[in-house]
Coordinates of C-alpha atoms in Angstrom, one line a residue:
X1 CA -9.4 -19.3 59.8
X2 CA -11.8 -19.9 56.4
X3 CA -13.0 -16.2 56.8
X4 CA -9.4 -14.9 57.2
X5 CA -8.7 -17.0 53.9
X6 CA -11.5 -16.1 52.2
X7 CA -11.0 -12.3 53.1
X8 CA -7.3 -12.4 52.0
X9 CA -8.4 -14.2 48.6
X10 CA -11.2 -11.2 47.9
X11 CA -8.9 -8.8 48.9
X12 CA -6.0 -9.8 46.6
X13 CA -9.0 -10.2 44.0
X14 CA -9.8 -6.7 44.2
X15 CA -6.3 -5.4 44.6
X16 CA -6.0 -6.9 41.3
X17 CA -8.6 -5.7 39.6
X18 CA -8.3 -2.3 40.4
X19 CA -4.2 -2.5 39.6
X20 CA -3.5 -0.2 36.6
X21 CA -0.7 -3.1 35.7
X22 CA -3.6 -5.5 35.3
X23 CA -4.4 -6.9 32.1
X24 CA -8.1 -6.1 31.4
X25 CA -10.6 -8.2 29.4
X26 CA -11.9 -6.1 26.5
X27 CA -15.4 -6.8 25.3
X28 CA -15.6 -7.9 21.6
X29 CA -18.2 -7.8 19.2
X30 CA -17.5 -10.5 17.1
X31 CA -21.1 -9.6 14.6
X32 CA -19.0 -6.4 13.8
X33 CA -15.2 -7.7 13.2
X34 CA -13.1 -5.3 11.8
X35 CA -11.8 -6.5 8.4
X36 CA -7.8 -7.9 7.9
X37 CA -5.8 -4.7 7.6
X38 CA -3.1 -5.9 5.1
X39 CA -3.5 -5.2 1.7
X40 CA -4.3 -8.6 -0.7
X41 CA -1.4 -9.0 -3.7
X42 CA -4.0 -7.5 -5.8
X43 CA -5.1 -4.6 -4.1
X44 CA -1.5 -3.7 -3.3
X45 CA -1.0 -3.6 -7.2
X46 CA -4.0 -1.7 -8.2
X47 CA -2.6 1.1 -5.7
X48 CA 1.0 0.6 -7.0
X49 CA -0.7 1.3 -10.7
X50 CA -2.5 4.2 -9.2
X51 CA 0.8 6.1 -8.2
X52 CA 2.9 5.1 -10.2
X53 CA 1.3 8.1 -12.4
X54 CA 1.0 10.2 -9.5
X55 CA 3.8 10.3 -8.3
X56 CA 6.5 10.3 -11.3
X57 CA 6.3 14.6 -11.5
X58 CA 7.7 14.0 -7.9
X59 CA 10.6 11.8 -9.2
X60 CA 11.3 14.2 -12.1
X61 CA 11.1 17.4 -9.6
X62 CA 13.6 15.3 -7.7
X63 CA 16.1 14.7 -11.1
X64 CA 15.6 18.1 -11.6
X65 CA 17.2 19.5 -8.6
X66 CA 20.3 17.3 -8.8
X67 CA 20.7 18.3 -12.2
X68 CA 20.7 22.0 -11.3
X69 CA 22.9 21.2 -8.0
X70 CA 20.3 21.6 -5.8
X71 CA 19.8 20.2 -2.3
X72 CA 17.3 17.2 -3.7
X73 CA 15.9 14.1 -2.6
X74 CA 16.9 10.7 -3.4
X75 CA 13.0 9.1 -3.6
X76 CA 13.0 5.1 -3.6
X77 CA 10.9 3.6 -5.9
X78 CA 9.3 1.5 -3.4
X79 CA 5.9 2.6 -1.3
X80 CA 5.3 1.7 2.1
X81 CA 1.7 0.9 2.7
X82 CA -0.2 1.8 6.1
X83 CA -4.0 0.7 6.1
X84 CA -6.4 1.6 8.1
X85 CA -10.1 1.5 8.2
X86 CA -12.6 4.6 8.7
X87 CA -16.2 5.0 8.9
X88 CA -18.3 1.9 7.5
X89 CA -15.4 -0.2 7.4
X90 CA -13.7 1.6 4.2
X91 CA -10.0 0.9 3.8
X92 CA -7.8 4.1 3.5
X93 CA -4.4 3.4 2.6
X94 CA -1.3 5.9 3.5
X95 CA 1.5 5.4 1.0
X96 CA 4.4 6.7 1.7
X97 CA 7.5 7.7 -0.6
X98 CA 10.8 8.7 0.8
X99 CA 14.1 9.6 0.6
X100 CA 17.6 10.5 2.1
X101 CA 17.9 14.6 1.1
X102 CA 21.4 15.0 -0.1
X103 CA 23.7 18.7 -1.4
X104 CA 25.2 17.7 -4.4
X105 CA 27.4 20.8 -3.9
X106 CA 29.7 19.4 -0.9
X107 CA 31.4 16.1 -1.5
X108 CA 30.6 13.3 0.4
X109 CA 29.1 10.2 -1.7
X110 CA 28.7 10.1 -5.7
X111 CA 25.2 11.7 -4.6
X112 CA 26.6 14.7 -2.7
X113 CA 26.4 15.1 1.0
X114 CA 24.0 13.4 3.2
X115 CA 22.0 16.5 5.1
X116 CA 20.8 13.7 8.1
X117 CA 16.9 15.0 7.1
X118 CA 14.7 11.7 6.0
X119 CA 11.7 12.6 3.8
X120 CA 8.4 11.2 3.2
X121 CA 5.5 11.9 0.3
X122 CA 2.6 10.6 1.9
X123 CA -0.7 10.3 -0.3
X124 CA -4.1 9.1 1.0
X125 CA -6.3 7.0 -1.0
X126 CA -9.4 5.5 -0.3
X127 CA -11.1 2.1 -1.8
X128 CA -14.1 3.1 -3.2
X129 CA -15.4 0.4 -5.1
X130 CA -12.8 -1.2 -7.0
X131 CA -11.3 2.4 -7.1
X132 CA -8.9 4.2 -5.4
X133 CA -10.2 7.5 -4.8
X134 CA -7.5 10.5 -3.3
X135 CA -8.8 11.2 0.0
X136 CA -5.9 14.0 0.3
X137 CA -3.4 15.9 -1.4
X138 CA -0.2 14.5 -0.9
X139 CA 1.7 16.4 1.7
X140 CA 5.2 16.1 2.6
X141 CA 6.7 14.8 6.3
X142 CA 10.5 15.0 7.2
X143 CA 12.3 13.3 10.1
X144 CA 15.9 15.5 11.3
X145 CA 18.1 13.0 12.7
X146 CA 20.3 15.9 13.9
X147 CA 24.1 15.8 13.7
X148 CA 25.2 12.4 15.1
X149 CA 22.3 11.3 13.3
X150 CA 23.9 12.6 9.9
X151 CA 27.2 11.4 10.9
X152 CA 26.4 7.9 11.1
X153 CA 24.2 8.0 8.1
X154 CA 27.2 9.5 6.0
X155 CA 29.4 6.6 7.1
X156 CA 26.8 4.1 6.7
X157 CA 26.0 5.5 2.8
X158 CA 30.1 5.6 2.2
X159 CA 30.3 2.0 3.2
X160 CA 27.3 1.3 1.0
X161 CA 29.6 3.0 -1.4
X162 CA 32.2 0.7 -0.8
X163 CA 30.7 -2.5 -0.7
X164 CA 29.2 -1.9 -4.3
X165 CA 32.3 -0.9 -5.7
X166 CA 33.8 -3.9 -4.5
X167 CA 30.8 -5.6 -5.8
X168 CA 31.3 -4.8 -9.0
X169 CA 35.2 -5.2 -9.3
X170 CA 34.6 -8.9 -8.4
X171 CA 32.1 -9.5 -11.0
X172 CA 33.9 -7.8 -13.4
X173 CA 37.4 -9.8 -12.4
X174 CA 34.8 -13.1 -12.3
X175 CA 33.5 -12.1 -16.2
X176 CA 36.7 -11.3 -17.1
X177 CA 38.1 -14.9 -15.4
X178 CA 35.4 -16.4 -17.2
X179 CA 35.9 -15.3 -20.4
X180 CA 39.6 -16.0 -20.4
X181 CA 38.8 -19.7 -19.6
X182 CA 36.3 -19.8 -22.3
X183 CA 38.6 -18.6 -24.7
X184 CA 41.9 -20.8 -23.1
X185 CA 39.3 -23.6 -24.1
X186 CA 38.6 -22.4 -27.2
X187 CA 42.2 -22.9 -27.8
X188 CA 42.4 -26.0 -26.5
X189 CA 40.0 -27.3 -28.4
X190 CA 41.1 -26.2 -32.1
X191 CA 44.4 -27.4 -31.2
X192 CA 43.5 -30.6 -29.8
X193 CA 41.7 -31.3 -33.6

């Protein structure tokens, strides 16, 4: 009975070892960590100085376009960062910059009609240093989220749309609420003396 037992237990042991489902233990060497892969507050700001130059001919090619009534793209101003680490440990950071590409020629939104493509400027910079050194010219990516895709991004921009025009009519009723009481106040005061 102990040999069946003991048979059954190596038996399951080995069935699970050699399961593909099986978590594996990897071997680490810990005298040759990789370093933390998010960017320090400083760092990130040093690269956010870097291309801000860079990139501003793209933003102007951009303003361009939508000034001529050109299919364009409406870049964010704000860079997502993807770091990674390559030979020697050197951090390489991907940055990308992107945008919904509109056609100011057919109505849809005060920016023109949504086209459903996403676009992304990606540049590749190195840390050399205290440096950031271009590893690659900056090279464009685009994501085609086909028609449903467009669809729903058209509705989901008009609703933008309308929730910051509503925005804005209740701040301006609130300023202009808030004025009247000041100057109802006003009154009351002079009066009142």
């Amino acid at each position: 009975m102990k040999n069946l037992k003991m048979l059954s237990a190596v038996a399951l042991a080995a069935a699970l070892s050699f399961s593909p489902d099986a978590p594996r233990a990897h071997a680490m060497d810990l005298q040759h960590a990789r370093a933390q892969k998010d960017l320090s507050p400083a760092l990130q700001q040093s690269l956010q100085d870097k291309l801000s130059d860079v990139a501003e001919p793209y933003f102007s090619e951009q303003d361009e376009k939508k000034a001529k009534g050109q299919v364009y793209l409406d870049l964010q101003q704000k860079f997502e960062y993807l770091p990674t680490y390559g030979p020697h440990n050197h951090l390489v950071v991907s940055c990308k910059l992107g945008g919904v590409e509109y056609d100011p020629a057919k109505p849809g939104t005060a920016k023109g009609l949504a086209t459903g493509k996403l676009k992304y400027l990606v540049f590749t910079y190195a840390l050399d240093g205290k440096q950031w050194v271009s590893v690659a010219k900056p090279k464009w990516e685009s994501q085609d989220l086909g028609v449903a895709g467009a669809r729903q991004m058209r509705q989901n921009l008009a609703r933008g749309e309308q929730r910051k025009a509503a925005m804005e009519k209740t701040a301006h009723t609130h300023a202009a609420a808030s004025a009247a009481a000041a100057a109802a106040q006003k009154a009351a005061d002079r009066s009142g003396q």
